[in-house]
Amino acid sequence: MATFYQKTNLLKALITGDVAHTGPFYATVDLTRRCNLQCPDCQYHSPFLNKSSPIDQRTMDFPVHIFERLCCELKTMGTKSLILTGEGEPFLHPRMFDLISIAKKAGFNIILFTNGTLLNENSIRSLLMSPPDILKVSLWASSPEEYRKNYPGSKPDNFERIVDGLKLLKSMKAEKNSKFPEVVLHQPINKQNFKNITSRIVIANSTGCNMLSFSPTWSWRGSSSLSPDEVIYLCASLTRLKKRLDSLSLKHNIGQTLLCYKIGEFVWEKIPCYIAWHHARIRANCNVVPCQRCNLTMGNLKENSFKEIWNGNAYQSFRKKNTFPNRTGISGQIL
């Protein structure tokens, strides 16, 4: 959560219009481009997308020495949280646990994303040695049958493996009397799974999850985006689910999810984009971009420090064009 000092400096920056007077409130780091799945709507590994980002074989994993330097810089800039994810599966980074330890020693709040397929006794034991604050497990399905529809070509027993891994994590946390990492069960919503969201409660309860979260799938190939009638059905289901979760005191983000569907996919066409003032995403090849859906490179950490990039010409220009489009006459659309 942003401090009063950060919020004040953010307001000052929005008034001046280009230079950020505080570091990003949080930053996302793609640890690796390796993956053990080929999700149909993944922009990096889907076998169905012609527009998938090409995998640069020269840089598959985020360099440890640059990660250490990045943590030092972000700390001095006031950043509080790091989201460790991937253009693939973070658990496949050969030194992922070292990176988590580096970030924890620097004092960051850590959120680690995973597809959950590699949660086993050895990996959980290593994870609990220096646990992230939150482990967010992305699971597109609520049953083995639904898993096959959402992960074509993947091993059919992956669903049971993920659920068993979460149960094992619950058990091993109890043995260590540790509440960390808190577990968030996350479901990206698409045509193959939007009718069965209520069944997530059963999985969350049986695996000891602390929170359920959802997000729209704005499909890169178009086929998984919901129709208007399907969105109406989904929003009604989410509203009912919210009441059940509230009665169970199980945390969720349904209010935010409903707002996303209300605004729609092309949010930057409707409201100013403020992402470049409080967030940065650093890809596995060390390119710095404003967010996941924007491929405009602001700089590269192999060539410049993060602080130089954060208030460099590319970032200043991006902020002006997307936060104040009416000042320049330039559309805020970035894709």
Coordinates of C-alpha atoms in Angstrom, one line a residue:
M1 CA 0.0 0.0 0.0
A2 CA 1.3 3.5 -0.9
T3 CA 2.4 5.7 1.9
F4 CA 1.1 9.3 2.4
Y5 CA 4.5 10.5 1.2
Q6 CA 4.2 8.5 -2.1
K7 CA 0.6 9.7 -2.6
T8 CA 1.6 13.3 -2.1
N9 CA 4.5 13.0 -4.6
L10 CA 2.2 11.2 -7.1
L11 CA -0.2 14.1 -6.9
K12 CA 2.7 16.5 -7.4
A13 CA 3.8 14.5 -10.5
L14 CA 0.3 14.5 -12.0
I15 CA 0.2 18.3 -11.7
T16 CA 3.6 18.8 -13.4
G17 CA 2.8 16.1 -16.0
D18 CA 5.9 14.2 -16.8
V19 CA 8.5 13.5 -14.1
A20 CA 7.6 10.9 -11.4
H21 CA 8.7 12.3 -8.0
T22 CA 8.5 8.9 -6.3
G23 CA 9.4 5.4 -7.4
P24 CA 6.8 2.8 -8.5
F25 CA 4.6 1.7 -5.7
Y26 CA 5.1 -1.9 -6.9
A27 CA 7.0 -3.5 -9.7
T28 CA 6.5 -6.8 -11.6
V29 CA 9.5 -8.9 -12.6
D30 CA 9.3 -11.7 -15.2
L31 CA 11.7 -14.3 -13.8
T32 CA 11.8 -16.6 -16.8
R33 CA 10.6 -17.3 -20.3
R34 CA 10.6 -21.1 -19.7
C35 CA 7.2 -22.8 -19.4
N36 CA 5.9 -26.3 -19.0
L37 CA 2.4 -25.4 -20.4
Q38 CA 1.0 -24.0 -23.6
C39 CA -2.1 -22.2 -22.5
P40 CA -4.3 -21.3 -25.6
D41 CA -4.5 -17.6 -24.7
C42 CA -0.9 -17.1 -23.5
Q43 CA 0.7 -14.4 -25.6
Y44 CA 4.1 -16.1 -25.1
H45 CA 3.6 -19.8 -25.5
S46 CA 0.2 -20.4 -27.1
P47 CA 0.4 -22.7 -30.1
F48 CA -2.7 -21.0 -31.6
L49 CA -1.5 -17.4 -31.7
N50 CA 0.3 -15.9 -34.7
K51 CA 1.0 -12.7 -32.6
S52 CA 2.8 -14.5 -29.8
S53 CA 5.9 -12.7 -28.6
P54 CA 8.9 -14.5 -30.0
I55 CA 11.0 -16.3 -27.3
D56 CA 14.5 -14.8 -27.3
Q57 CA 16.7 -17.9 -26.7
R58 CA 19.6 -15.6 -25.6
T59 CA 17.8 -14.5 -22.4
M60 CA 15.5 -17.2 -20.9
D61 CA 16.0 -16.3 -17.2
F62 CA 16.3 -13.0 -15.4
P63 CA 20.0 -12.5 -14.4
V64 CA 20.6 -12.7 -10.6
H65 CA 23.1 -9.9 -10.4
I66 CA 20.8 -7.5 -12.2
F67 CA 17.9 -8.6 -9.9
E68 CA 20.1 -7.8 -6.9
R69 CA 20.9 -4.3 -8.3
L70 CA 17.2 -3.7 -9.1
C71 CA 16.1 -4.6 -5.6
C72 CA 18.6 -2.1 -4.2
E73 CA 17.5 0.6 -6.5
L74 CA 13.8 0.1 -5.9
K75 CA 14.3 0.1 -2.2
T76 CA 15.9 3.5 -2.3
M77 CA 13.1 4.7 -4.5
G78 CA 10.4 3.7 -1.9
T79 CA 9.0 0.7 -3.7
K80 CA 7.2 -1.6 -1.2
S81 CA 6.0 -4.6 -3.2
L82 CA 7.4 -7.0 -5.9
I83 CA 5.3 -9.3 -8.0
L84 CA 7.4 -12.2 -9.3
T85 CA 5.8 -13.8 -12.3
G86 CA 7.0 -14.9 -15.7
E87 CA 6.6 -15.0 -19.4
G88 CA 6.4 -18.6 -18.4
E89 CA 6.5 -20.5 -15.1
P90 CA 8.6 -18.9 -12.4
F91 CA 9.4 -22.2 -10.7
L92 CA 11.5 -23.1 -13.8
H93 CA 14.0 -20.3 -13.0
P94 CA 17.0 -22.3 -11.8
R95 CA 17.6 -19.8 -8.9
M96 CA 14.1 -18.7 -8.1
F97 CA 14.4 -19.4 -4.4
D98 CA 17.6 -17.3 -4.3
L99 CA 15.7 -14.4 -6.0
I100 CA 12.9 -14.6 -3.4
S101 CA 15.5 -14.6 -0.6
I102 CA 17.2 -11.6 -2.1
A103 CA 13.9 -9.7 -2.3
K104 CA 12.8 -10.7 1.2
K105 CA 16.1 -9.6 2.7
A106 CA 15.7 -6.2 1.0
G107 CA 12.4 -5.9 2.8
F108 CA 9.8 -6.2 0.0
N109 CA 6.4 -7.6 0.2
I110 CA 6.5 -10.5 -2.3
I111 CA 3.7 -11.9 -4.5
L112 CA 4.7 -15.0 -6.4
F113 CA 2.6 -16.2 -9.4
T114 CA 2.6 -19.9 -10.5
N115 CA 0.6 -22.4 -12.5
G116 CA 0.9 -24.7 -9.5
T117 CA 2.1 -27.8 -11.4
L118 CA 5.5 -27.8 -9.7
L119 CA 4.3 -27.7 -6.1
N120 CA 5.8 -30.8 -4.6
E121 CA 7.5 -31.7 -1.3
N122 CA 10.9 -30.5 -2.3
S123 CA 9.8 -27.2 -3.9
I124 CA 7.5 -26.5 -1.0
R125 CA 10.2 -27.1 1.5
S126 CA 12.5 -24.7 -0.3
L127 CA 9.6 -22.2 -0.6
L128 CA 9.0 -22.2 3.1
M129 CA 12.6 -21.5 3.9
S130 CA 12.1 -17.9 2.7
P131 CA 8.4 -17.7 1.9
P132 CA 6.8 -15.0 -0.2
D133 CA 4.0 -13.2 1.4
I134 CA 1.4 -14.4 -1.2
L135 CA 1.5 -17.3 -3.5
K136 CA -1.0 -16.8 -6.3
V137 CA -1.9 -20.0 -8.2
S138 CA -3.5 -19.5 -11.6
L139 CA -5.9 -22.3 -12.3
W140 CA -8.3 -22.0 -15.2
A141 CA -10.4 -25.0 -14.3
S142 CA -12.5 -26.4 -11.5
S143 CA -12.4 -30.1 -12.6
P144 CA -10.2 -32.5 -14.6
E145 CA -12.7 -32.3 -17.5
E146 CA -12.6 -28.5 -17.5
Y147 CA -8.8 -28.6 -17.2
R148 CA -8.6 -30.6 -20.5
K149 CA -10.7 -28.0 -22.3
N150 CA -8.6 -25.1 -21.0
Y151 CA -5.2 -26.7 -21.3
P152 CA -5.3 -28.7 -24.5
G153 CA -2.2 -30.9 -24.9
S154 CA -1.3 -30.8 -21.2
K155 CA -1.0 -33.8 -19.0
P156 CA -4.6 -34.8 -17.9
D157 CA -3.5 -35.5 -14.4
N158 CA -2.2 -31.9 -13.9
F159 CA -5.4 -30.8 -12.2
E160 CA -5.1 -33.4 -9.5
R161 CA -1.4 -32.6 -9.2
I162 CA -2.1 -28.9 -8.5
V163 CA -4.8 -29.6 -6.0
D164 CA -2.6 -32.2 -4.2
G165 CA 0.2 -29.7 -4.2
L166 CA -1.9 -27.0 -2.5
K167 CA -3.1 -29.5 0.1
L168 CA 0.5 -30.5 0.7
L169 CA 1.5 -26.8 1.1
K170 CA -1.4 -26.4 3.6
S171 CA -0.1 -29.4 5.6
M172 CA 3.6 -28.3 5.6
K173 CA 2.7 -24.8 6.6
A174 CA 0.8 -26.2 9.6
E175 CA 3.8 -28.3 10.6
K176 CA 6.0 -25.2 10.6
N177 CA 3.2 -23.2 12.3
S178 CA 3.6 -20.6 9.5
K179 CA 0.8 -18.6 7.9
F180 CA 3.0 -17.7 4.9
P181 CA 2.7 -17.8 2.1
E182 CA -1.0 -16.9 2.1
V183 CA -2.5 -18.6 -0.9
V184 CA -4.7 -17.0 -3.6
L185 CA -6.5 -19.2 -6.0
H186 CA -6.9 -17.2 -9.2
Q187 CA -9.2 -17.9 -12.1
P188 CA -8.8 -16.1 -15.4
I189 CA -12.4 -16.2 -16.8
N190 CA -13.1 -17.4 -20.4
K191 CA -15.8 -19.2 -22.5
Q192 CA -14.7 -22.6 -21.2
N193 CA -15.0 -21.9 -17.5
F194 CA -17.3 -18.9 -16.8
K195 CA -20.3 -21.1 -16.0
N196 CA -18.6 -23.0 -13.2
I197 CA -17.1 -20.3 -11.0
T198 CA -19.1 -21.2 -7.9
S199 CA -17.3 -24.6 -7.7
R200 CA -14.1 -22.7 -6.8
I201 CA -15.3 -22.5 -3.2
V202 CA -14.9 -26.3 -2.8
I203 CA -11.3 -26.2 -4.0
A204 CA -10.4 -23.2 -1.9
N205 CA -11.8 -24.8 1.3
S206 CA -10.2 -28.2 0.7
T207 CA -6.8 -26.7 0.0
G208 CA -6.7 -24.0 2.7
C209 CA -6.7 -21.0 0.3
N210 CA -6.9 -17.6 1.9
M211 CA -8.5 -15.8 -1.1
L212 CA -10.3 -16.3 -4.4
S213 CA -9.6 -14.0 -7.2
F214 CA -10.8 -13.6 -10.8
S215 CA -9.9 -11.6 -13.9
P216 CA -11.4 -11.2 -17.3
T217 CA -9.5 -13.0 -20.2
W218 CA -9.1 -10.4 -22.9
S219 CA -8.1 -13.0 -25.4
W220 CA -5.2 -12.4 -27.7
R221 CA -7.0 -14.6 -30.3
G222 CA -10.5 -13.3 -29.7
S223 CA -12.3 -16.7 -29.3
S224 CA -12.3 -16.7 -25.4
S225 CA -13.8 -13.2 -24.9
L226 CA -17.3 -13.5 -23.6
S227 CA -20.4 -12.2 -25.5
P228 CA -22.5 -9.5 -24.0
D229 CA -25.1 -12.1 -22.9
E230 CA -22.4 -14.2 -21.4
V231 CA -21.1 -11.2 -19.5
I232 CA -24.5 -10.6 -18.0
Y233 CA -24.8 -14.2 -16.9
L234 CA -21.3 -14.1 -15.4
C235 CA -21.8 -10.9 -13.5
A236 CA -25.0 -12.3 -12.0
S237 CA -23.1 -15.4 -10.9
L238 CA -20.3 -13.3 -9.5
T239 CA -22.7 -11.2 -7.5
R240 CA -24.3 -14.4 -6.0
L241 CA -20.8 -15.8 -5.3
K242 CA -19.8 -12.6 -3.5
K243 CA -22.6 -13.0 -1.0
R244 CA -21.5 -16.6 -0.3
L245 CA -17.8 -15.7 0.1
D246 CA -18.7 -12.8 2.4
S247 CA -20.8 -15.1 4.6
L248 CA -17.8 -17.5 4.8
S249 CA -15.3 -14.6 5.5
L250 CA -13.3 -15.7 2.5
K251 CA -11.4 -12.9 0.8
H252 CA -12.1 -12.1 -2.9
N253 CA -11.8 -9.4 -5.6
I254 CA -15.2 -9.8 -7.1
G255 CA -16.0 -6.1 -6.8
Q256 CA -12.9 -5.2 -8.8
T257 CA -13.7 -8.0 -11.4
L258 CA -17.2 -6.6 -11.9
L259 CA -15.8 -3.2 -12.4
C260 CA -13.4 -4.5 -15.1
Y261 CA -16.4 -6.0 -17.0
K262 CA -18.3 -2.8 -16.6
I263 CA -15.5 -0.7 -18.1
G264 CA -14.6 -3.2 -20.8
E265 CA -11.4 -4.4 -22.5
F266 CA -10.1 -1.2 -24.0
V267 CA -9.9 0.8 -20.8
W268 CA -7.3 3.2 -22.1
E269 CA -9.8 4.4 -24.7
K270 CA -12.2 5.5 -22.0
I271 CA -10.2 6.8 -19.1
P272 CA -6.7 8.2 -18.7
C273 CA -3.9 5.6 -18.0
Y274 CA -2.0 6.2 -14.8
I275 CA 0.0 2.9 -14.8
A276 CA 3.3 4.5 -15.7
W277 CA 3.2 6.7 -12.6
H278 CA 3.1 3.9 -10.0
H279 CA 4.1 0.6 -11.7
A280 CA 6.8 -0.9 -13.9
R281 CA 7.2 -4.3 -15.4
I282 CA 10.6 -5.7 -16.1
R283 CA 10.8 -8.6 -18.6
A284 CA 13.2 -11.5 -18.5
N285 CA 15.4 -9.9 -21.0
C286 CA 15.6 -6.8 -18.7
N287 CA 13.4 -4.6 -20.9
V288 CA 11.3 -2.2 -18.8
V289 CA 7.7 -1.7 -20.0
P290 CA 4.7 0.0 -18.3
C291 CA 2.5 -3.1 -18.0
Q292 CA 1.8 -6.6 -19.5
R293 CA -0.4 -5.4 -22.3
C294 CA 2.1 -2.7 -23.5
N295 CA 5.1 -3.7 -25.5
L296 CA 6.6 -0.2 -25.7
T297 CA 10.1 -0.5 -24.2
M298 CA 11.1 2.3 -21.8
G299 CA 14.7 1.1 -21.5
N300 CA 16.8 -2.0 -20.6
L301 CA 18.5 -2.6 -17.3
K302 CA 21.6 -4.0 -19.0
E303 CA 22.2 -0.5 -20.4
N304 CA 20.8 1.9 -17.8
S305 CA 19.9 1.9 -14.1
F306 CA 16.2 1.6 -13.3
K307 CA 16.2 5.1 -11.9
E308 CA 17.5 6.5 -15.2
I309 CA 14.8 4.7 -17.1
W310 CA 12.0 5.6 -14.7
N311 CA 12.3 9.3 -15.5
G312 CA 14.0 9.0 -18.9
N313 CA 12.6 10.5 -22.1
A314 CA 10.6 7.4 -23.1
Y315 CA 8.7 7.2 -19.8
Q316 CA 8.1 11.0 -19.7
S317 CA 6.7 10.9 -23.3
F318 CA 4.5 7.9 -22.4
R319 CA 3.1 9.6 -19.3
K320 CA 2.2 12.7 -21.2
K321 CA 0.5 10.8 -24.1
N322 CA -1.5 8.4 -22.0
T323 CA -2.4 10.4 -18.9
F324 CA -3.1 13.7 -20.6
P325 CA -4.2 12.8 -24.2
N326 CA -6.2 16.0 -24.6
R327 CA -3.1 18.1 -23.9
T328 CA -1.2 16.6 -26.8
G329 CA -4.0 15.5 -29.1
I330 CA -2.5 12.0 -29.1
S331 CA -4.7 9.0 -28.4
G332 CA -3.9 7.0 -25.2
Q333 CA -4.2 3.7 -27.1
I334 CA -0.9 1.8 -26.8
L335 CA -1.5 -1.4 -28.7

